[in-house]
Coordinates of C-alpha atoms and ligand atoms in Angstrom, one line a residue:
M1 CA -7.6 28.2 11.2
S2 CA -8.7 26.5 14.4
Q3 CA -11.8 27.5 15.9
Q4 CA -13.0 28.2 19.6
I5 CA -14.2 25.1 21.3
P6 CA -17.8 24.6 20.1
A7 CA -20.6 24.3 22.8
S8 CA -21.2 20.7 22.1
D9 CA -21.7 17.5 24.1
V10 CA -19.0 15.3 22.3
P11 CA -16.6 14.0 25.0
K12 CA -13.3 15.7 25.0
A13 CA -9.8 14.3 24.6
V14 CA -7.5 16.9 25.9
L15 CA -4.0 17.3 24.7
L16 CA -1.0 18.2 26.9
P17 CA 0.4 21.9 26.7
R18 CA 2.0 22.3 23.3
K19 CA 1.1 19.1 21.9
A20 CA -1.5 20.7 19.5
Q21 CA 0.5 21.9 16.6
P22 CA 1.1 19.1 14.5
L23 CA -2.5 18.0 14.8
Y24 CA -3.7 21.5 13.8
G25 CA -1.3 20.6 10.8
R26 CA -3.7 18.2 10.0
H27 CA -1.8 15.1 10.7
P28 CA -4.4 12.4 11.4
W29 CA -2.7 10.7 14.4
A30 CA -2.7 11.7 17.9
L31 CA -0.5 9.6 19.8
H32 CA -1.1 8.6 23.4
S33 CA 2.0 10.4 24.7
A34 CA 0.1 13.7 23.7
F35 CA -2.8 13.5 26.2
D36 CA -3.5 15.0 29.4
H37 CA -6.8 13.0 29.4
I38 CA -9.7 11.9 27.9
D39 CA -13.3 12.0 28.8
T40 CA -14.4 8.6 30.5
A41 CA -17.8 9.0 29.1
A42 CA -16.1 8.2 25.5
V43 CA -15.7 4.4 25.1
D44 CA -13.2 3.1 23.0
G45 CA -14.4 3.6 19.3
D46 CA -16.6 6.7 20.1
V47 CA -16.3 10.0 18.6
V48 CA -14.3 12.6 20.8
Q49 CA -13.4 16.2 20.1
L50 CA -9.6 17.0 20.4
V51 CA -8.8 19.9 22.5
G52 CA -5.8 21.8 22.5
D53 CA -4.1 24.8 24.7
H54 CA -6.9 27.0 26.3
G55 CA -9.5 24.7 25.5
R56 CA -9.5 25.1 21.7
F57 CA -10.9 22.9 19.4
V58 CA -8.5 20.9 17.1
A59 CA -10.3 18.3 15.5
Y60 CA -13.2 15.3 15.6
G61 CA -11.7 12.0 16.0
V62 CA -12.4 8.4 17.2
V63 CA -10.6 7.2 20.6
N64 CA -9.0 3.9 21.0
R65 CA -7.2 3.7 24.1
K66 CA -5.7 0.4 23.4
S67 CA -3.8 1.9 20.3
R68 CA -0.5 3.8 20.3
I69 CA -2.7 6.1 17.9
H70 CA -4.9 7.1 20.8
V71 CA -7.1 9.3 18.6
R72 CA -7.5 9.2 15.0
L73 CA -8.7 12.3 13.4
Y74 CA -11.2 12.7 10.5
S75 CA -12.5 16.3 10.5
W76 CA -10.9 19.7 11.5
D77 CA -14.1 21.7 11.1
V78 CA -15.9 22.4 14.2
E79 CA -19.2 22.5 12.1
Q80 CA -18.5 19.0 10.8
P81 CA -18.9 16.3 13.3
L82 CA -18.4 12.6 12.5
T83 CA -22.0 11.6 11.6
D84 CA -23.1 8.9 9.3
D85 CA -23.4 11.4 6.5
F86 CA -19.9 12.6 6.9
W87 CA -18.5 9.2 6.5
K88 CA -20.9 8.6 3.5
Q89 CA -19.8 11.9 2.0
K90 CA -16.1 11.0 2.6
I91 CA -16.5 7.8 0.8
A92 CA -18.3 9.3 -2.1
T93 CA -15.6 12.0 -2.5
S94 CA -12.9 9.3 -2.6
I95 CA -14.6 7.4 -5.1
D96 CA -15.5 10.3 -7.4
A97 CA -11.8 11.4 -7.3
R98 CA -10.9 7.9 -8.8
R99 CA -13.7 8.4 -11.3
Q100 CA -12.4 12.0 -12.4
L101 CA -8.8 10.3 -12.7
G102 CA -10.2 8.0 -15.3
L103 CA -9.4 4.9 -13.1
F104 CA -12.7 3.5 -12.5
D105 CA -13.6 0.9 -14.9
E106 CA -16.0 -2.0 -14.4
N107 CA -13.3 -4.5 -15.7
A108 CA -10.3 -3.2 -13.9
G109 CA -8.8 -3.0 -10.6
C110 CA -8.8 0.2 -8.4
R111 CA -8.0 1.5 -4.8
L112 CA -11.1 3.2 -4.0
I113 CA -10.1 4.4 -0.7
Y114 CA -6.6 4.6 0.7
S115 CA -6.6 5.2 4.3
E116 CA -5.1 8.6 5.6
A117 CA -4.4 9.5 2.1
D118 CA -8.4 10.0 1.5
G119 CA -9.0 11.2 5.1
L120 CA -10.2 7.8 6.0
S121 CA -7.5 6.5 8.5
G122 CA -7.8 2.8 8.8
L123 CA -9.7 2.0 5.8
I124 CA -8.7 0.4 2.7
V125 CA -11.0 -0.1 -0.2
D126 CA -9.9 -1.9 -3.3
Y127 CA -12.4 -2.7 -6.3
F128 CA -11.6 -5.5 -8.7
A129 CA -14.0 -5.7 -11.5
G130 CA -17.0 -5.6 -9.6
H131 CA -15.9 -7.1 -6.4
I132 CA -15.0 -5.0 -3.3
V133 CA -12.2 -6.1 -0.8
L134 CA -12.2 -4.0 2.5
Q135 CA -9.3 -3.9 4.6
V136 CA -9.8 -2.3 8.2
N137 CA -6.9 -1.3 10.1
A138 CA -8.7 0.5 13.0
L139 CA -11.4 0.0 15.7
A140 CA -12.7 3.4 14.4
M141 CA -13.6 1.9 10.9
E142 CA -14.4 -1.6 12.5
R143 CA -17.1 0.1 14.3
R144 CA -18.5 1.7 11.3
L145 CA -18.6 -1.2 9.0
D146 CA -22.5 -0.7 8.4
V147 CA -22.2 2.9 7.2
I148 CA -19.3 2.0 4.9
V149 CA -20.9 -0.9 3.5
A150 CA -24.2 1.2 2.8
A151 CA -21.8 3.9 1.2
L152 CA -20.0 1.5 -1.1
N153 CA -23.5 0.2 -2.1
E154 CA -24.8 3.7 -3.1
Q155 CA -21.7 4.3 -4.9
V156 CA -20.7 1.4 -6.7
S157 CA -23.2 -1.6 -6.2
P158 CA -20.5 -4.3 -5.8
K159 CA -21.3 -7.8 -6.6
S160 CA -19.5 -8.7 -3.3
I161 CA -17.9 -7.0 -0.2
T162 CA -15.1 -9.1 1.4
L163 CA -13.5 -7.9 4.9
R164 CA -9.9 -8.8 5.3
G165 CA -7.6 -7.7 8.0
E166 CA -3.7 -7.2 8.4
A167 CA -2.7 -9.5 11.6
G168 CA -0.1 -7.0 12.9
V169 CA -2.2 -4.0 12.8
I170 CA -5.2 -5.6 14.1
K171 CA -3.0 -6.6 17.1
A172 CA -1.9 -2.9 17.5
E173 CA -5.6 -1.7 17.7
G174 CA -6.5 -4.3 20.1
V175 CA -9.5 -5.3 18.0
T176 CA -10.1 -8.9 16.2
I177 CA -11.4 -8.7 12.8
E178 CA -12.8 -12.0 11.4
P179 CA -12.3 -12.0 7.7
R180 CA -15.4 -12.7 6.2
V181 CA -17.9 -12.0 3.1
L182 CA -20.0 -9.0 4.3
Q183 CA -22.2 -9.1 1.4
G184 CA -22.9 -10.9 -1.7
E185 CA -21.0 -14.1 -2.6
V186 CA -17.4 -14.3 -3.8
P187 CA -17.8 -16.4 -6.9
T188 CA -16.0 -19.7 -6.9
E189 CA -15.0 -19.4 -10.5
P190 CA -12.0 -17.1 -11.1
I191 CA -12.2 -13.3 -11.3
F192 CA -10.3 -11.4 -13.7
I193 CA -9.1 -7.8 -14.1
Q194 CA -7.8 -5.8 -16.9
E195 CA -4.4 -3.9 -16.2
N196 CA -2.5 -2.1 -19.1
G197 CA -4.4 -4.3 -21.5
I198 CA -3.2 -7.4 -19.7
E199 CA -5.5 -9.8 -18.1
F200 CA -4.8 -11.0 -14.7
E201 CA -6.8 -13.8 -12.6
L202 CA -7.3 -13.0 -8.9
D203 CA -7.7 -15.0 -6.1
L204 CA -9.7 -12.7 -3.7
S205 CA -10.1 -15.1 -0.8
T206 CA -6.8 -16.3 0.0
G207 CA -4.6 -13.9 -2.2
Q208 CA -2.0 -11.5 -0.5
K209 CA -2.9 -8.0 0.4
T210 CA -6.2 -7.4 -0.6
G211 CA -5.5 -9.7 -3.8
F212 CA -3.4 -7.7 -6.1
Y213 CA -0.7 -5.1 -5.8
L214 CA -2.6 -2.3 -7.5
D215 CA 0.0 0.0 -6.4
Q216 CA 2.6 -1.2 -8.9
R217 CA 0.1 -0.8 -11.9
E218 CA 2.0 2.4 -13.5
N219 CA 5.4 1.4 -12.4
R220 CA 5.0 -2.1 -14.5
V221 CA 4.4 0.4 -17.7
A222 CA 7.1 2.4 -16.9
A223 CA 9.6 -0.5 -16.3
A224 CA 8.3 -2.2 -19.4
K225 CA 9.6 0.3 -21.9
Y226 CA 13.3 -0.4 -21.1
F227 CA 12.8 -4.0 -21.9
S228 CA 12.5 -4.2 -25.8
G229 CA 14.4 -7.5 -27.0
R230 CA 15.9 -8.0 -23.4
R231 CA 16.3 -10.9 -21.0
V232 CA 14.3 -9.9 -17.8
L233 CA 14.2 -11.4 -14.4
D234 CA 11.4 -10.4 -12.4
M235 CA 12.1 -11.4 -8.7
F236 CA 9.3 -11.5 -6.2
C237 CA 6.8 -11.8 -9.1
Y238 CA 3.9 -12.6 -7.3
T239 CA 1.2 -13.3 -9.8
G240 CA 3.4 -11.9 -12.7
G241 CA 2.6 -8.2 -12.9
F242 CA 5.9 -6.9 -14.0
A243 CA 6.8 -10.0 -15.8
L244 CA 3.8 -10.1 -18.1
A245 CA 3.9 -6.3 -18.6
A246 CA 7.7 -6.8 -19.7
A247 CA 6.7 -9.6 -22.2
K248 CA 3.5 -8.1 -23.6
L249 CA 4.0 -4.3 -23.3
G250 CA 7.9 -4.2 -23.5
G251 CA 8.7 -6.9 -26.1
A252 CA 11.4 -8.5 -23.6
S253 CA 12.8 -11.6 -25.6
E254 CA 12.7 -13.8 -22.4
V255 CA 11.2 -13.4 -18.9
I256 CA 11.8 -15.4 -15.8
G257 CA 9.5 -14.7 -12.8
I258 CA 10.4 -15.9 -9.4
D259 CA 8.2 -16.1 -6.3
G260 CA 8.5 -18.2 -3.1
S261 CA 4.4 -18.6 -3.1
D262 CA 3.3 -21.6 -5.1
K263 CA 0.0 -20.3 -5.2
A264 CA 1.3 -17.1 -6.8
I265 CA 3.2 -18.9 -9.2
D266 CA 0.1 -21.2 -10.2
L267 CA -1.9 -18.0 -11.1
A268 CA 1.2 -16.2 -12.7
R269 CA 1.5 -19.2 -15.0
R270 CA -2.1 -19.3 -15.7
N271 CA -1.8 -15.5 -16.5
A272 CA 0.8 -15.9 -18.8
E273 CA -1.0 -18.6 -21.0
R274 CA -4.2 -16.8 -20.7
N275 CA -2.3 -13.7 -22.5
G276 CA -0.9 -15.9 -25.1
L277 CA 2.7 -15.2 -23.6
S278 CA 5.1 -18.1 -24.3
N279 CA 8.4 -16.5 -23.6
V280 CA 7.8 -15.9 -19.8
R281 CA 8.3 -18.7 -17.4
F282 CA 7.9 -18.8 -13.5
E283 CA 9.5 -20.7 -10.9
S284 CA 8.3 -21.3 -7.1
V285 CA 11.6 -20.9 -5.0
D286 CA 13.2 -18.9 -2.4
A287 CA 14.2 -15.6 -3.9
F288 CA 17.2 -15.1 -1.9
D289 CA 18.7 -18.7 -2.3
H290 CA 17.8 -18.2 -6.0
L291 CA 19.6 -14.7 -6.3
K292 CA 22.7 -16.4 -4.7
A293 CA 22.4 -19.5 -6.9
L294 CA 22.3 -17.2 -10.1
V295 CA 25.3 -15.1 -9.2
D296 CA 27.3 -18.3 -8.4
A297 CA 26.4 -19.7 -11.6
G298 CA 27.5 -16.5 -13.6
E299 CA 24.1 -15.9 -15.0
K300 CA 23.5 -12.5 -16.8
F301 CA 20.4 -10.6 -17.5
D302 CA 19.6 -7.4 -19.1
A303 CA 17.2 -6.3 -16.6
V304 CA 16.4 -7.4 -12.9
I305 CA 13.2 -6.2 -11.3
L306 CA 13.3 -6.5 -7.4
D307 CA 9.9 -6.0 -5.7
P308 CA 10.5 -7.6 -2.2
P309 CA 7.9 -7.8 0.7
K310 CA 8.3 -5.2 3.5
F311 CA 11.5 -5.8 5.2
T312 CA 10.6 -4.1 8.3
K313 CA 7.4 -2.7 9.9
T314 CA 8.9 -0.9 12.8
R315 CA 11.7 1.6 13.1
R316 CA 13.6 -0.5 15.3
N317 CA 14.5 -2.9 12.4
I318 CA 15.5 0.0 9.8
N319 CA 19.3 -1.1 9.9
E320 CA 18.8 -4.8 9.2
A321 CA 16.3 -4.1 6.5
L322 CA 18.7 -1.7 5.0
K323 CA 21.3 -4.2 4.8
A324 CA 18.7 -6.7 3.1
Y325 CA 18.2 -4.1 0.5
Y326 CA 21.8 -3.6 0.2
H327 CA 22.2 -7.4 -0.1
I328 CA 19.8 -8.1 -2.8
N329 CA 20.4 -4.9 -5.1
R330 CA 24.1 -5.8 -4.8
Q331 CA 23.4 -9.4 -6.2
A332 CA 21.3 -7.9 -8.8
V333 CA 23.7 -5.6 -10.2
N334 CA 26.1 -8.5 -10.3
L335 CA 23.7 -10.2 -12.3
L336 CA 23.5 -7.3 -15.0
N337 CA 25.3 -7.0 -18.3
P338 CA 26.6 -3.7 -18.7
G339 CA 23.8 -1.1 -19.9
G340 CA 21.6 -3.2 -17.9
I341 CA 18.2 -1.9 -16.3
L342 CA 17.5 -2.6 -12.7
V343 CA 14.0 -1.9 -11.3
T344 CA 14.0 -1.8 -7.6
C345 CA 11.3 -1.3 -5.2
S346 CA 11.1 -0.8 -1.3
C347 CA 7.4 -0.9 0.2
S348 CA 8.9 -0.4 3.8
G349 CA 7.3 2.7 4.8
N350 CA 9.9 3.0 7.6
I351 CA 12.6 3.3 4.9
S352 CA 12.8 6.8 3.5
R353 CA 13.5 7.6 -0.1
D354 CA 16.9 9.0 1.0
D355 CA 17.8 6.0 2.6
F356 CA 17.0 3.8 -0.1
Q357 CA 18.8 6.1 -2.5
M358 CA 22.0 5.8 0.1
T359 CA 21.6 2.0 -0.1
L360 CA 22.1 2.0 -3.8
L361 CA 24.7 4.5 -3.7
G362 CA 26.7 2.0 -1.6
V363 CA 26.1 -0.7 -3.9
A364 CA 27.4 1.4 -6.7
Q365 CA 30.7 2.2 -4.5
K366 CA 31.2 -1.3 -3.6
S367 CA 30.4 -2.9 -6.8
G368 CA 32.3 -0.7 -8.9
R369 CA 29.3 -0.2 -11.2
D370 CA 28.1 3.2 -12.3
I371 CA 24.4 3.5 -11.5
Q372 CA 22.4 5.9 -12.9
L373 CA 18.8 6.8 -11.7
L374 CA 16.3 7.2 -14.6
E375 CA 13.2 7.3 -12.8
Q376 CA 12.5 7.8 -9.2
R377 CA 8.7 6.7 -8.9
S378 CA 6.2 6.0 -6.2
A379 CA 2.6 4.2 -6.0
S380 CA -0.1 4.5 -8.6
I381 CA -2.2 7.6 -8.5
D382 CA -5.2 5.9 -6.6
H383 CA -2.6 5.4 -3.7
P384 CA -1.8 9.2 -3.5
T385 CA 0.5 10.9 -0.9
L386 CA -1.3 13.2 1.4
L387 CA 1.1 15.8 2.3
T388 CA -0.1 16.4 5.9
C389 CA 0.3 12.7 6.4
P390 CA 4.0 11.8 4.7
E391 CA 3.4 8.0 6.0
T392 CA 1.1 7.7 3.1
Q393 CA 4.1 7.7 0.6
Y394 CA 5.7 4.0 1.4
L395 CA 6.6 2.8 -2.0
K396 CA 9.7 3.6 -3.8
C397 CA 10.4 2.2 -7.3
F398 CA 13.9 3.3 -8.8
I399 CA 14.6 2.6 -12.4
C400 CA 18.2 2.7 -12.9
R401 CA 20.8 2.1 -15.7
V402 CA 23.6 0.1 -14.6
E403 CA 27.0 0.4 -16.5
Ligands
SAH501 N1 6.1 -7.7 -8.0 C1 4.7 -8.2 -7.5 C2 4.2 -8.0 -6.1 C3 5.5 -8.3 -5.2 S1 4.8 -8.7 -3.4 C4 3.6 -7.4 -8.3 O1 4.1 -6.8 -9.3 O2 2.5 -8.0 -8.2 C5 6.3 -9.4 -2.7 C6 6.3 -11.0 -3.2 O3 7.4 -11.5 -2.5 C7 5.1 -11.8 -2.8 O4 4.4 -12.5 -3.8 C8 5.6 -13.0 -1.9 O5 5.0 -14.3 -2.1 C9 7.1 -12.7 -2.2 N2 8.2 -13.5 -1.4 C10 8.2 -13.1 0.2 N3 9.4 -13.7 0.6 C11 9.8 -14.2 -0.3 C12 11.0 -15.1 -0.5 N4 11.9 -15.5 0.6 N5 11.3 -15.8 -1.6 C13 10.5 -15.6 -2.8 N6 9.5 -14.9 -2.6 C14 9.1 -14.2 -1.5

């Protein structure tokens, strides 16, 4: 329940009438259109108290007038202001949760903090065998880097901490984040993580995202169990996550991995060799061209994995993105032998699970092939969905059988 406004000197961010409801509902984003005014004493990056109808306290947050998300909310408890201890406690709670889930392992990779899902809007922290990669997507977190680094040191004593920024998001927040090493040294020799009994080499300084797609960890195992003795095509394979699991855990007879990044393919090849997998080969080529070439050549596979990059970052482009999903899934179905397995993913947060399923329905109808949904999966458990912030669920991974 909400409390009456506290007798406090925290500057106020005052909502327009009737705008407070979703924010009492613990959604962490207060958009600019919701505000009547924000106390000028608060400069961007400062803590404010969000105030609703009749001056009632809603939550504590951090203001950034340059962002569409004018105030990011972090505490709905009037007795719990946003002190250094608050941030440290939040970080400790997230990391404890990973420990409890059995995910924290010195040799493994794990997302320790997943932004809104862990109540820390704008902060992503990934752990890779002793090294930490931070992704800061909000001014609120950029201003608090010192506290964050101190808390991470207390919790996991990392060998190094590297800061990354996502270009588009940084633009949206009006803050420049220079990617840099914040602490320690990123070793020049390769870093390895163990995942599902497979060893992966990582490129922490120039790799994609924070270096490795931890969100697919459990989907790689789930998919692998359908691949025994089968010929598998892994499209958008990056460093071979699904492909190597298919060969090593799934016992696939042959695996082909395709990605457009030369660097990723180099790593994928090294990963196959390191894990002693000789029936996997990788090619660096444009996936869209290659899919078409395979269809034109009449190639057939027993399983196809599609894990493309985000097709849309905005709501405006949803229709084009859905068309692109339709297109590649239609081609994948075309490549499948009867009884084949389609593992199809979408990491576009703006595309809903229902829309993705409808797109696959379209593929089934137009291709005249029966598509059975076997599993409807999402991201690994270190990327949980926070019910009060449905945007935290972005990854769809459907495993289908195609007749
Ligand atoms: N399946 C991977 C993650 C894929 S991320 C894993 O399990 O780790 C999406 C990948 O798509 C990236 O590696 C990126 O290099 C690749 N990509 C993006 N556009 C591409 C294109 N046009 N052709 C081929 N690959 C592309």
